PDB file of C-alpha atoms in Angstrom:
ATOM      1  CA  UNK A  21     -17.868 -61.712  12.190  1.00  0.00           C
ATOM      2  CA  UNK A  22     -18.101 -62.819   8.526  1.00  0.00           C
ATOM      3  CA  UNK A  23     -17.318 -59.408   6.264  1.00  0.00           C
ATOM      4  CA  UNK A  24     -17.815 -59.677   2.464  1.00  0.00           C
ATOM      5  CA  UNK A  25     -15.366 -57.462   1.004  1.00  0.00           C
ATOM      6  CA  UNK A  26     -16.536 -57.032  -2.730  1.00  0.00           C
ATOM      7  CA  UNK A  27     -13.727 -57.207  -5.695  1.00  0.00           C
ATOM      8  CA  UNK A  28     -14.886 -55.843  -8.506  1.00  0.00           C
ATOM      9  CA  UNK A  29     -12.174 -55.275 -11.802  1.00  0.00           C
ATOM     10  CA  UNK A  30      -9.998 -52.371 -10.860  1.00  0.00           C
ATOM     11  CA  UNK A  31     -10.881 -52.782  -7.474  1.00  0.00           C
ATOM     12  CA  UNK A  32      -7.627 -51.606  -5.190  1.00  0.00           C
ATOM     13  CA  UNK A  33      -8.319 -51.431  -1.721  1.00  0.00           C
ATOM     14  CA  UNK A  34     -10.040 -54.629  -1.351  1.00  0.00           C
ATOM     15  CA  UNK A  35      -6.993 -56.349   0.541  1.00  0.00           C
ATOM     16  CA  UNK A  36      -5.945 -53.498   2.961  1.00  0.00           C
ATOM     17  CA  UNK A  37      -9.723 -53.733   3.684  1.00  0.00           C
ATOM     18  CA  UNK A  38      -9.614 -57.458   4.070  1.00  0.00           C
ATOM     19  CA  UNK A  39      -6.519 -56.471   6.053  1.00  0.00           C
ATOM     20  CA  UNK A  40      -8.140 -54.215   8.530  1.00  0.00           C
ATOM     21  CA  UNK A  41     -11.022 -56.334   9.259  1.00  0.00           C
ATOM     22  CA  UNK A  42      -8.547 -59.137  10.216  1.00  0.00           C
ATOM     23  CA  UNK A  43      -6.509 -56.689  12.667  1.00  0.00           C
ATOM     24  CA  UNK A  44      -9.980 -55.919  14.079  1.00  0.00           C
ATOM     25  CA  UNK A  45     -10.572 -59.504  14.615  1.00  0.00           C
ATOM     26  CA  UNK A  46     -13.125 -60.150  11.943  1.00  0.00           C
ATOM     27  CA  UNK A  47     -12.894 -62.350   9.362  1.00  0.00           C
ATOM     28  CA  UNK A  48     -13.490 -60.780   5.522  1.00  0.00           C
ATOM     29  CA  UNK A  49     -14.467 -62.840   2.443  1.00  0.00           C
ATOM     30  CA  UNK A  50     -13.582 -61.633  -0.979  1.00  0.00           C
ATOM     31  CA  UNK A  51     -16.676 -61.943  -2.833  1.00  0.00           C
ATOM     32  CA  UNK A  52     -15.791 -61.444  -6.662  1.00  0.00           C
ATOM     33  CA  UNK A  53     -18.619 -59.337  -8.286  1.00  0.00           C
ATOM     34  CA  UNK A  54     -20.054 -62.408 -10.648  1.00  0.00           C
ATOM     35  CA  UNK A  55     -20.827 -64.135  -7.891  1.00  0.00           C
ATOM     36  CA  UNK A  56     -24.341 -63.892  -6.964  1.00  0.00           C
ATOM     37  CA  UNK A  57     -23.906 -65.112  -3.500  1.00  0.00           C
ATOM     38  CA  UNK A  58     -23.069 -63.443  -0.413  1.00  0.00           C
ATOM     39  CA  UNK A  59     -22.158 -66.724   1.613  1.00  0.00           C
ATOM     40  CA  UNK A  60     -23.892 -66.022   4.683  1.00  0.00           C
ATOM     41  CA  UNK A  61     -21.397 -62.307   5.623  1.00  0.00           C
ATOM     42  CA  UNK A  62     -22.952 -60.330   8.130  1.00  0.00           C
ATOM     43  CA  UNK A  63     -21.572 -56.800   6.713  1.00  0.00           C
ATOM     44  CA  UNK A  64     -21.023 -56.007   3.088  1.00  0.00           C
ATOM     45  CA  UNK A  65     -17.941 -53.645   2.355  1.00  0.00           C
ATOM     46  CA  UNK A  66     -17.701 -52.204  -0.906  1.00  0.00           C
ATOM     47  CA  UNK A  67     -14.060 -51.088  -1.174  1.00  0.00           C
ATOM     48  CA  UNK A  68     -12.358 -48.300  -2.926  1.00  0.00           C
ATOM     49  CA  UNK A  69     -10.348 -48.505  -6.249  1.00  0.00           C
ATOM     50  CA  UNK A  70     -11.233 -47.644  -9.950  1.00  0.00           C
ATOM     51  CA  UNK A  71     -13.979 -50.206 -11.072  1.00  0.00           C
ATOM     52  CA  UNK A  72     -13.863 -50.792 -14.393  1.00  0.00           C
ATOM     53  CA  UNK A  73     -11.642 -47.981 -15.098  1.00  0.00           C
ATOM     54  CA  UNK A  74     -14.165 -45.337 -13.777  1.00  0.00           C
ATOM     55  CA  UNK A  75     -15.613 -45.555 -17.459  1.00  0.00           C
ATOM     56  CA  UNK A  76     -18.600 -43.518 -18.502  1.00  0.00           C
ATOM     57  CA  UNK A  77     -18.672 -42.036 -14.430  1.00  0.00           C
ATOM     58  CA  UNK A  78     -16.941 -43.477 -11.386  1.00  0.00           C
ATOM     59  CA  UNK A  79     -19.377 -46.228 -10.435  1.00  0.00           C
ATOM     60  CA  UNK A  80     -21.114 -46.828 -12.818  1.00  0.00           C
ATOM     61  CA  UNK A  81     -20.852 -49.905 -14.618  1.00  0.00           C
ATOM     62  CA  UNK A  82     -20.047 -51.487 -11.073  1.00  0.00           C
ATOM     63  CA  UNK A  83     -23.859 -51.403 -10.288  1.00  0.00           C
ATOM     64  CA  UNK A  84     -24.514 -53.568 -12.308  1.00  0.00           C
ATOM     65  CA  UNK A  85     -22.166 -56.313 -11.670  1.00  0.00           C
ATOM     66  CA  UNK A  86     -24.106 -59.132 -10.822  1.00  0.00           C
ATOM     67  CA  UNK A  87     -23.447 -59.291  -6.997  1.00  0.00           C
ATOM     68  CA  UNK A  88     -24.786 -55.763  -6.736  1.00  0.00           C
ATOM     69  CA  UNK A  89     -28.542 -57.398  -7.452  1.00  0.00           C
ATOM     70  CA  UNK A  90     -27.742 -59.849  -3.807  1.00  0.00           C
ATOM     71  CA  UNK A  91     -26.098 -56.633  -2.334  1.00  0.00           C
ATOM     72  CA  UNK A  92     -29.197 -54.233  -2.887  1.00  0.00           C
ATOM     73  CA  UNK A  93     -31.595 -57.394  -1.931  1.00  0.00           C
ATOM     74  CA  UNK A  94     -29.205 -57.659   1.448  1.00  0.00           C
ATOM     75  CA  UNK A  95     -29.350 -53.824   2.037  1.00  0.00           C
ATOM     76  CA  UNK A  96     -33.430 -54.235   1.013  1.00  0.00           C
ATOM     77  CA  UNK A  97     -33.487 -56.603   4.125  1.00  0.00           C
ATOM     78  CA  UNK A  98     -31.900 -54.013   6.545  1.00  0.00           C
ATOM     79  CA  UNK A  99     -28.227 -55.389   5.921  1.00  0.00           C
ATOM     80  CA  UNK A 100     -25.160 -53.304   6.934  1.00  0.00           C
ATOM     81  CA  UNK A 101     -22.791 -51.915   3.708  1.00  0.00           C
ATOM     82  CA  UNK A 102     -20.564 -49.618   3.844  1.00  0.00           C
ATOM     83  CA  UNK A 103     -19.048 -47.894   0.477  1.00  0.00           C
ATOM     84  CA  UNK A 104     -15.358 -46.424   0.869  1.00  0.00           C
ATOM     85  CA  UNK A 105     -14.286 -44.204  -1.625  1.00  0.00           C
ATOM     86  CA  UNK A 106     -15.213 -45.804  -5.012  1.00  0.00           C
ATOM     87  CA  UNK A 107     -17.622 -47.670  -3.115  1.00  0.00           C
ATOM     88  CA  UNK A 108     -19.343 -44.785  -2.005  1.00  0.00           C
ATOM     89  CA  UNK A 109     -19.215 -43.613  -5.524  1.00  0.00           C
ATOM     90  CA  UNK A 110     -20.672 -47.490  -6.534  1.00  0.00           C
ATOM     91  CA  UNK A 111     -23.684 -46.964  -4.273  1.00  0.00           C
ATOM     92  CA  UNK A 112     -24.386 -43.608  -4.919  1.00  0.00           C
ATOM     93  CA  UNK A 113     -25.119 -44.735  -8.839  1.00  0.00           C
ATOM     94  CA  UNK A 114     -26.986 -47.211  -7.416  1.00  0.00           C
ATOM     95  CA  UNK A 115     -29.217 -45.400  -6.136  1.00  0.00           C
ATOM     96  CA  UNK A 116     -29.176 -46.639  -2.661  1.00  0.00           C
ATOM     97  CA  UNK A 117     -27.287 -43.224  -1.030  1.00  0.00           C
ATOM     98  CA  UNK A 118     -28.241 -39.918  -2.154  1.00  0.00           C
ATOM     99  CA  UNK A 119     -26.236 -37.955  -4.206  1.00  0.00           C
ATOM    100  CA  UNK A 120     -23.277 -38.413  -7.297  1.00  0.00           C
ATOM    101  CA  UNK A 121     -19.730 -37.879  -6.529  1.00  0.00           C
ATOM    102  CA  UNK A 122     -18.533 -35.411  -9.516  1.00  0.00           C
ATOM    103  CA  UNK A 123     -14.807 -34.428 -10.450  1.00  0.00           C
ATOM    104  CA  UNK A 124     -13.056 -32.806  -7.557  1.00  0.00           C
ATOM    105  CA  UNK A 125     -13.541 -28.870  -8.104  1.00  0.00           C
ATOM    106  CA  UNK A 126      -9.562 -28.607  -8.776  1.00  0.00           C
ATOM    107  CA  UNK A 127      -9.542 -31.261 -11.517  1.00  0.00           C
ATOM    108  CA  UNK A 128      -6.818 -32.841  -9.406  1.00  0.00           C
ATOM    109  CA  UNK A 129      -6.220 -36.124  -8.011  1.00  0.00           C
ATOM    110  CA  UNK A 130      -5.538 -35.278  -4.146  1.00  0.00           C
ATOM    111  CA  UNK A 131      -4.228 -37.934  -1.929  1.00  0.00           C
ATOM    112  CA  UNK A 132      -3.167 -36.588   1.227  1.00  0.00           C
ATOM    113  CA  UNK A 133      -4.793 -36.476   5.047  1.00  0.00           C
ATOM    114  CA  UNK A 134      -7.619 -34.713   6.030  1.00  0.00           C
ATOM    115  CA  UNK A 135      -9.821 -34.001   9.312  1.00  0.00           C
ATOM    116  CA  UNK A 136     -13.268 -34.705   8.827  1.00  0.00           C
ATOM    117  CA  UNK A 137     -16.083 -33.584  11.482  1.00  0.00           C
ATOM    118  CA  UNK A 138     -18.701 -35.985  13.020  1.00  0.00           C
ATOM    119  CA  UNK A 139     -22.262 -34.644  12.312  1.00  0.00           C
ATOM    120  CA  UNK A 140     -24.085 -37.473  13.185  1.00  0.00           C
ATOM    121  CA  UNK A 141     -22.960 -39.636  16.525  1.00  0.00           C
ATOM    122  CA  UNK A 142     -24.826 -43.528  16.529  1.00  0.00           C
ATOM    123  CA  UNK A 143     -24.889 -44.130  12.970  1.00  0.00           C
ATOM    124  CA  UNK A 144     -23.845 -47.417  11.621  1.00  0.00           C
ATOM    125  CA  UNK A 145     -20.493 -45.925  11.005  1.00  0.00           C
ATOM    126  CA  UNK A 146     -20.449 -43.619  14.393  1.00  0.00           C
ATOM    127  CA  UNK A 147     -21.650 -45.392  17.426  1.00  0.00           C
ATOM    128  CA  UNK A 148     -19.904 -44.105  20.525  1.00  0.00           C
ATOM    129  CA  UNK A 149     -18.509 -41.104  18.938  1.00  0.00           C
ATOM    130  CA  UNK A 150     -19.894 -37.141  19.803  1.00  0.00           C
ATOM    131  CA  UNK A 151     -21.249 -35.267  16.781  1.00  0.00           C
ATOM    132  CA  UNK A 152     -17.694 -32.525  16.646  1.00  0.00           C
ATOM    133  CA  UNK A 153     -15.427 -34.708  17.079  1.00  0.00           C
ATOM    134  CA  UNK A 154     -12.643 -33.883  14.891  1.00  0.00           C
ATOM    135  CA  UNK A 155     -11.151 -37.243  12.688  1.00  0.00           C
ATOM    136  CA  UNK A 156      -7.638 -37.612  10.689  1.00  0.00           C
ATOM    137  CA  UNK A 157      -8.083 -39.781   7.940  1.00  0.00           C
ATOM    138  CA  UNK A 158      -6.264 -40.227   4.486  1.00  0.00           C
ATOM    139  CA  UNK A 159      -8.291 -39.558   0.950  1.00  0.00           C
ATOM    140  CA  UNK A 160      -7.266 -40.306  -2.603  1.00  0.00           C
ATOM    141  CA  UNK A 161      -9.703 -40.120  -5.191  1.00  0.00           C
ATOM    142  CA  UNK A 162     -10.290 -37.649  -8.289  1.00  0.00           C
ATOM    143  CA  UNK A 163     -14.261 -38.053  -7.844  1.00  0.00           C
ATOM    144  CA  UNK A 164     -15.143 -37.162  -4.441  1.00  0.00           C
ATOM    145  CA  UNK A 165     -17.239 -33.449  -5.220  1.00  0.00           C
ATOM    146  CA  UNK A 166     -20.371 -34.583  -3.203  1.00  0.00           C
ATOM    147  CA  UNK A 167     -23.014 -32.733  -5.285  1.00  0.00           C
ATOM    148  CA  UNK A 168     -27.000 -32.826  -4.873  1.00  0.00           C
ATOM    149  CA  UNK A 169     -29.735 -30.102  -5.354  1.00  0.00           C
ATOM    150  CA  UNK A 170     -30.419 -27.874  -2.693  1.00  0.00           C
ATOM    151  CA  UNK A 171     -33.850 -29.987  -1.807  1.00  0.00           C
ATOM    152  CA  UNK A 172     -32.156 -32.958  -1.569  1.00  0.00           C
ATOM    153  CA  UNK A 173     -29.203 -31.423   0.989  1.00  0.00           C
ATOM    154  CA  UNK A 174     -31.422 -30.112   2.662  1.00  0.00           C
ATOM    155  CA  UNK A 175     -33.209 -33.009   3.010  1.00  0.00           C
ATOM    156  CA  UNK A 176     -30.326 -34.839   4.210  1.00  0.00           C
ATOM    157  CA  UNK A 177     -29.545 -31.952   7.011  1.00  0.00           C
ATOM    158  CA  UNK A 178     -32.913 -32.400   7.976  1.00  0.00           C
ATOM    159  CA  UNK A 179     -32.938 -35.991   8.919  1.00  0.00           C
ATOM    160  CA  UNK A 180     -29.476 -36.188  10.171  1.00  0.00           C
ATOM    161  CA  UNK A 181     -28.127 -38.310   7.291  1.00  0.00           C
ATOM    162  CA  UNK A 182     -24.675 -35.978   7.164  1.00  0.00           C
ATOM    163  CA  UNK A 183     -22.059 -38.247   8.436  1.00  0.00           C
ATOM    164  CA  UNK A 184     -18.855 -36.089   8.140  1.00  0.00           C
ATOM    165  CA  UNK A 185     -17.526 -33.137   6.653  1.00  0.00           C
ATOM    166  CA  UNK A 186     -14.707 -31.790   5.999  1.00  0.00           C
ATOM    167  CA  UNK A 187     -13.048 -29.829   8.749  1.00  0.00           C
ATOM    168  CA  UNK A 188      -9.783 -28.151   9.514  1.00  0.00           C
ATOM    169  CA  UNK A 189      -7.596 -29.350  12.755  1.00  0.00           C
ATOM    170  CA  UNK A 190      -9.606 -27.572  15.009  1.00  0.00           C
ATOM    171  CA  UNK A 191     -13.213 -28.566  13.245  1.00  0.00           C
ATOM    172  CA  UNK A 192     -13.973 -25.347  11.293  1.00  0.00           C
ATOM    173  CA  UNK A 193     -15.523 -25.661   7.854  1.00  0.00           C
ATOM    174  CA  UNK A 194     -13.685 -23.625   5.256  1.00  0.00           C
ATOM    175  CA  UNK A 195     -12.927 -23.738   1.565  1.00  0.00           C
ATOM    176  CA  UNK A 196      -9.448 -24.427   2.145  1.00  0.00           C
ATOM    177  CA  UNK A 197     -10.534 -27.247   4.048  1.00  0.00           C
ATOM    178  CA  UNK A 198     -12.876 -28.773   1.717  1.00  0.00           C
ATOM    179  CA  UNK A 199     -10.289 -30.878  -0.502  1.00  0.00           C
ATOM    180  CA  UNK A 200     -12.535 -31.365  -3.412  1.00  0.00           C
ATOM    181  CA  UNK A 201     -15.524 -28.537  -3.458  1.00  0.00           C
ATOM    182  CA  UNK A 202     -17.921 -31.132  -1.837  1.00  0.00           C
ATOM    183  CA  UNK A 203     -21.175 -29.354  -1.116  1.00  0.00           C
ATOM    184  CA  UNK A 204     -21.675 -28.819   1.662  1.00  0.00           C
ATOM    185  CA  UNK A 205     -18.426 -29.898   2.786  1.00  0.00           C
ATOM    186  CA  UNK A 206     -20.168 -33.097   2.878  1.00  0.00           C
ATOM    187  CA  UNK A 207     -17.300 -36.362   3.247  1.00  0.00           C
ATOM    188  CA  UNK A 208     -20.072 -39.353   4.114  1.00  0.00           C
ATOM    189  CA  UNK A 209     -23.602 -40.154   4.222  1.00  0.00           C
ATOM    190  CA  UNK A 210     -26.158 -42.817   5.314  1.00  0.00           C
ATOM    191  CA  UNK A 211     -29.182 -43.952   3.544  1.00  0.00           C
ATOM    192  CA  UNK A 212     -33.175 -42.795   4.837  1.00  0.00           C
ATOM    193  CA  UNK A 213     -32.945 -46.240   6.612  1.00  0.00           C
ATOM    194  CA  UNK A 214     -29.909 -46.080   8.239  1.00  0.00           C
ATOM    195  CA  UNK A 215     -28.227 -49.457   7.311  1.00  0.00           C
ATOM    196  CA  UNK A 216     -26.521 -48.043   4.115  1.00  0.00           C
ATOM    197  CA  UNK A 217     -23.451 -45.990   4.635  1.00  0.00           C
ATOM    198  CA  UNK A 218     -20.534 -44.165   2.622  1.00  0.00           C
ATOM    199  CA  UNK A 219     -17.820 -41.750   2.548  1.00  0.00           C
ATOM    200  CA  UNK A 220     -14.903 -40.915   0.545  1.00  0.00           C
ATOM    201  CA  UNK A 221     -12.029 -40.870   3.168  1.00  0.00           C
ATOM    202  CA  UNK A 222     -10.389 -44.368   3.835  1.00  0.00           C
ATOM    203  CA  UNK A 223     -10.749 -45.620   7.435  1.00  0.00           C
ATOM    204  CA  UNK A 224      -9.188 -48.659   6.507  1.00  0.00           C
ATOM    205  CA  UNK A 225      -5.829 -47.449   5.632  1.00  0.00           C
ATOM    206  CA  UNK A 226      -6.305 -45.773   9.731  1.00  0.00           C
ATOM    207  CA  UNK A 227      -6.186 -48.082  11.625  1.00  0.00           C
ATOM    208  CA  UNK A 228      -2.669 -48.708  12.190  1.00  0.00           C
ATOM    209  CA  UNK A 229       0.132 -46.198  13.870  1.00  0.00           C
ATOM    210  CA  UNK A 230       2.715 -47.439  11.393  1.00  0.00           C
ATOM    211  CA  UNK A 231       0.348 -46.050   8.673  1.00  0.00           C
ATOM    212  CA  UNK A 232       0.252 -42.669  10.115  1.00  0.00           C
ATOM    213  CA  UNK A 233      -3.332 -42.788  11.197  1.00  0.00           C
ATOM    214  CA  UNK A 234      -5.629 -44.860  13.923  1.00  0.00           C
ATOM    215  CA  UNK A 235      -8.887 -42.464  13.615  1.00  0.00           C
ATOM    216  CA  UNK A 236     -10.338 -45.262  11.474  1.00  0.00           C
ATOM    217  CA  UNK A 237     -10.702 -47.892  13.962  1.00  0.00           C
ATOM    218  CA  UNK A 238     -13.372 -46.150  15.565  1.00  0.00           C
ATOM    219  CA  UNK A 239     -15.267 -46.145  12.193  1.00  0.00           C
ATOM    220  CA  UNK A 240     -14.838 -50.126  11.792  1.00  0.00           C
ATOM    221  CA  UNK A 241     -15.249 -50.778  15.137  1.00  0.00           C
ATOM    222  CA  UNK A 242     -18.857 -48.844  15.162  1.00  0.00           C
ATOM    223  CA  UNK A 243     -19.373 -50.289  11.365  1.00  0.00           C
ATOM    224  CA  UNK A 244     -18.718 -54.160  12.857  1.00  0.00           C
ATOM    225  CA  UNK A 245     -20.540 -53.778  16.340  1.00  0.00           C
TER     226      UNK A 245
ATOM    227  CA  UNK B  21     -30.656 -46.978 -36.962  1.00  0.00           C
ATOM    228  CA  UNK B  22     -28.030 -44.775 -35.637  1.00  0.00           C
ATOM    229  CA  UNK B  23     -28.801 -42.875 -32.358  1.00  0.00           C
ATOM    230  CA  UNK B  24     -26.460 -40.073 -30.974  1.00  0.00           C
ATOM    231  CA  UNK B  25     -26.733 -39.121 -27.678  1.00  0.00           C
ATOM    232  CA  UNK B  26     -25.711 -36.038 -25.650  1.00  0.00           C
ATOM    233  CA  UNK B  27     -25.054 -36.307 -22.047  1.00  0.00           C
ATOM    234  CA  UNK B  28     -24.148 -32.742 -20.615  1.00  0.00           C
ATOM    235  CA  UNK B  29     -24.305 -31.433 -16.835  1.00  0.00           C
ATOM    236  CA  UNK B  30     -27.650 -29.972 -15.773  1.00  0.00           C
ATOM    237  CA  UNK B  31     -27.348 -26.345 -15.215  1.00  0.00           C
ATOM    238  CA  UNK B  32     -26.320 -24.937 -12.041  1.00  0.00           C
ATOM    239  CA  UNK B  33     -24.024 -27.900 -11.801  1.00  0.00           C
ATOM    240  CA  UNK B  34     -20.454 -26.749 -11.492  1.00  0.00           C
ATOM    241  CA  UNK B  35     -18.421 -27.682 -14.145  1.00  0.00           C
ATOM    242  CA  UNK B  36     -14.633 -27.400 -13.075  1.00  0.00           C
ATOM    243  CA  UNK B  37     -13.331 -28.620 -16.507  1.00  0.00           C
ATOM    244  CA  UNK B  38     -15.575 -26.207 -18.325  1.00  0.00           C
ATOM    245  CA  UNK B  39     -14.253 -23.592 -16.718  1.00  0.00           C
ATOM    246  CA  UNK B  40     -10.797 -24.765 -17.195  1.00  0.00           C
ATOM    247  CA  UNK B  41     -10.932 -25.140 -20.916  1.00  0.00           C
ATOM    248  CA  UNK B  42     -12.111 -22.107 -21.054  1.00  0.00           C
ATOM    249  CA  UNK B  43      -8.780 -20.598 -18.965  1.00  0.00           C
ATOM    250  CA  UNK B  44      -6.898 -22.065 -21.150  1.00  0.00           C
ATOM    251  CA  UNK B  45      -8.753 -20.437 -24.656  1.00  0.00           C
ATOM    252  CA  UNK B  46      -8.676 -17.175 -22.563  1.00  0.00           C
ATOM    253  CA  UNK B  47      -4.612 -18.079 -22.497  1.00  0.00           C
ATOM    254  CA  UNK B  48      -4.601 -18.718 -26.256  1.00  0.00           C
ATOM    255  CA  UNK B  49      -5.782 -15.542 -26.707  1.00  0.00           C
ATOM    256  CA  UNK B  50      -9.883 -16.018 -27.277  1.00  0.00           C
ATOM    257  CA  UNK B  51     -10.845 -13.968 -25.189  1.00  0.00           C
ATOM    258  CA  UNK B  52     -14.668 -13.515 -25.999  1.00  0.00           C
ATOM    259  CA  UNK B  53     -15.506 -16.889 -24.336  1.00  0.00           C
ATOM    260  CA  UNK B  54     -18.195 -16.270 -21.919  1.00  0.00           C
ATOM    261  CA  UNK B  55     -18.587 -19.967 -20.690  1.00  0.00           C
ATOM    262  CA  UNK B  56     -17.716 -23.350 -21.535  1.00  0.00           C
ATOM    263  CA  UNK B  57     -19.456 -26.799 -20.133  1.00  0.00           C
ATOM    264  CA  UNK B  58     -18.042 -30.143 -21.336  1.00  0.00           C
ATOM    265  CA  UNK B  59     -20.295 -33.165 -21.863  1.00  0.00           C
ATOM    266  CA  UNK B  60     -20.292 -36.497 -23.305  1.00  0.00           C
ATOM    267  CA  UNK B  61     -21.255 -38.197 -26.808  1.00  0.00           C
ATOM    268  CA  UNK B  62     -22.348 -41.565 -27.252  1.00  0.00           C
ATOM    269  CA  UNK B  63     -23.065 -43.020 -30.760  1.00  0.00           C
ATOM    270  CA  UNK B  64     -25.318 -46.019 -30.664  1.00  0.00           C
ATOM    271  CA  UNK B  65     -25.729 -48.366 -34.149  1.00  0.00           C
ATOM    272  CA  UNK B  66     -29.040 -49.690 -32.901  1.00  0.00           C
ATOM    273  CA  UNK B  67     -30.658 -53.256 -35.028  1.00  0.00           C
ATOM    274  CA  UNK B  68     -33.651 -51.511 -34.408  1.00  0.00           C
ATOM    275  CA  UNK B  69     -35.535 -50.182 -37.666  1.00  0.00           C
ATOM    276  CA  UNK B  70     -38.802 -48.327 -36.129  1.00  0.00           C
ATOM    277  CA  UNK B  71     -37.471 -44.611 -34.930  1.00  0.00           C
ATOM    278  CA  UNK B  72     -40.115 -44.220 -32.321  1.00  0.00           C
ATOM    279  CA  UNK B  73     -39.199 -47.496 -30.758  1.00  0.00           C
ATOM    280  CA  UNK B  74     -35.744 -46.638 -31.381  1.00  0.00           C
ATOM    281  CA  UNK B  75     -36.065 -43.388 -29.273  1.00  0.00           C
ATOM    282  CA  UNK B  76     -37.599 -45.091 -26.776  1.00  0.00           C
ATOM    283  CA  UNK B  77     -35.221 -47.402 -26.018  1.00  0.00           C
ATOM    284  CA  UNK B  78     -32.635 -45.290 -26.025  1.00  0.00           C
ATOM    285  CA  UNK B  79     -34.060 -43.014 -23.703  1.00  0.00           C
ATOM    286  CA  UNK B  80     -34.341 -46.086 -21.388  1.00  0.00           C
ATOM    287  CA  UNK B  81     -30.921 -46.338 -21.791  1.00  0.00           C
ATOM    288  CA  UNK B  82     -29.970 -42.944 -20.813  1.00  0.00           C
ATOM    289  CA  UNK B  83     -32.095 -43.004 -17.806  1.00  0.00           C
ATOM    290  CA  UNK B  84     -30.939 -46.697 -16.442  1.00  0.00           C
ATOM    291  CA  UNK B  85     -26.672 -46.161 -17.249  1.00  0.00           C
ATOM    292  CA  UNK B  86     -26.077 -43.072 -19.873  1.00  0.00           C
ATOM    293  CA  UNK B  87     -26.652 -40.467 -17.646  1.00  0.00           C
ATOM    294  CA  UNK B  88     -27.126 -39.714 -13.831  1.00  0.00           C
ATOM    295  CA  UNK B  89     -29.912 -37.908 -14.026  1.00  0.00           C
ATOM    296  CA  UNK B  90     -29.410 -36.414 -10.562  1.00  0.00           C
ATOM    297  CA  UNK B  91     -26.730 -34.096 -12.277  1.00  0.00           C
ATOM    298  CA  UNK B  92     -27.125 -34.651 -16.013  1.00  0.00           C
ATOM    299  CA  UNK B  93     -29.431 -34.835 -18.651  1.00  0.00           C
ATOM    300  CA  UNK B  94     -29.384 -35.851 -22.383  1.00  0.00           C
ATOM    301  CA  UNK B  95     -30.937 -35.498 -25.714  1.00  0.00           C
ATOM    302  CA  UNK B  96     -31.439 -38.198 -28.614  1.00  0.00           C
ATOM    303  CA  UNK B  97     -31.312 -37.804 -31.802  1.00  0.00           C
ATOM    304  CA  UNK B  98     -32.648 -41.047 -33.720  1.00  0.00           C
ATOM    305  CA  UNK B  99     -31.693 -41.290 -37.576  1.00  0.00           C
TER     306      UNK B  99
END
């Protein structure tokens, strides 16, 4: 399958991305964010990275890159995307997830593993996995403090649009577990619709044993079905 | 016409480096700092000569890129 993988400037994961969906047997496309076509990909992947330097808020200025207009009119039409990390941040500004991802509650940058939960099984991003199941999966960001008004998460609880959260091994929510104060423990979403999908841990750097990781196939695999 | 703009976190909205800067006066010895929230300033030099029209526009801009309004809000000040 044909997999835009979107480059905006300060863009950073964009080739272990590309490099993932080529171990999976897909073929990604780098689509540099002036272009304002999507060349006939089936998925849109917005990878993770600073964009433009994370200037004014992570995310941004990267809406409005020009291929953002084809990606929302591609989402519009019921298209798959999926944000990682900076992505997620990208579409949450956009206003096509819910939600901003603030400073982590620690002010630090934390780049380590984490377990996330499953909330929601046959998502775009969960097909064939059981809400509880406990994932490994690496994070890195300094902007990952999921934060909404109580309506809204509640709202979100409501219709099932909690994709993960932050666990320990065994799949207990704590505050120790919760590396950056996320409400909610809350680690991905999807939009109303379904079709639009993000979260801040990086599947794509799981997918491999010799990375330490393999929980993120299952991720791709669902996101590329 | 120059337009200042104040983007600060909505309250309720946890501010972690608020409440770090205000560790750190607490450290320094001020110790009658009840709270502190950060926020941003943006100066604008607009070509714009009307104020109301000014004001409007930036307000436009505030609410498209200047500030997420899901967590922020801001204040103008047109002169």
């Amino acid at each position: 399958m044909k997999v835009g993988v979107v480059v905006f400037p300060g863009s950073n994961c964009d080739h272990d991305a590309a490099h993932a969906l080529e171990l999976l047997g897909h073929e990604p496309l780098l689509l540099w964010h002036k272009e304002t076509s999507l060349q006939g990909v089936e998925r849109i992947l917005l990878p993770g990275g600073f964009s433009y330097g994370d200037y004014l808020r992570a995310g941004a200025l990267a809406r409005f890159s020009p291929i953002m207009a084809e990606v929302g009119r591609f989402a519009d039409r019921g298209g798959p995307v999926l944000g990682i990390c900076n992505g997620f941040q990208i579409l949450c500004e956009a206003g096509m997830l819910p939600g901003v991802l603030a400073r982590n509650a620690s002010l630090r940058f934390v780049c380590k593993h984490v377990h996330v939960r499953v909330e929601a099984g046959e998502s775009l991003l969960t097909r064939g996995l059981r809400p509880g199941t406990v994932l490994r999966l690496p994070i890195a960001h300094a902007d990952g403090n999921y934060t909404l008004d109580d309506a809204g998460l509640d709202a979100l609880e409501r219709s099932g649009q909690i994709l993960f959260r932050y666990c320990d091994e065994e799949g207990q929510l704590s505050a120790g577990a919760n590396p950056n104060g996320a409400m909610r423990a809350i680690a991905g979403v999807r939009s109303e619709r379904g079709n639009v999908v993000g979260l801040m841990p990086h599947p794509e750097r799981a997918c491999e044993g010799l990375l330490g990781a393999t929980d993120g196939r299952a991720l791709l695999e669902s996101f590329l079905s | 016409m120059l337009a200042k703009v104040y983007v600060t976190l909505k309250p309720g909205v946890l501010d972690p480096q608020g409440k770090a800067v205000r560790s750190s006066l607490a450290s320094l010895g001020f110790l009658g700092v009840e709270d502190v929230r950060l926020g941003k300033y943006v100066e604008l030099r607009l070509a714009e000569t009307d104020p109301g029209r000014a004001r409007a526009e930036v307000e436009r801009m505030c609410e498209r890129l200047l500030a997420n309004t899901v967590i922020e809000s801001y204040r103008v000040e047109v002169s």
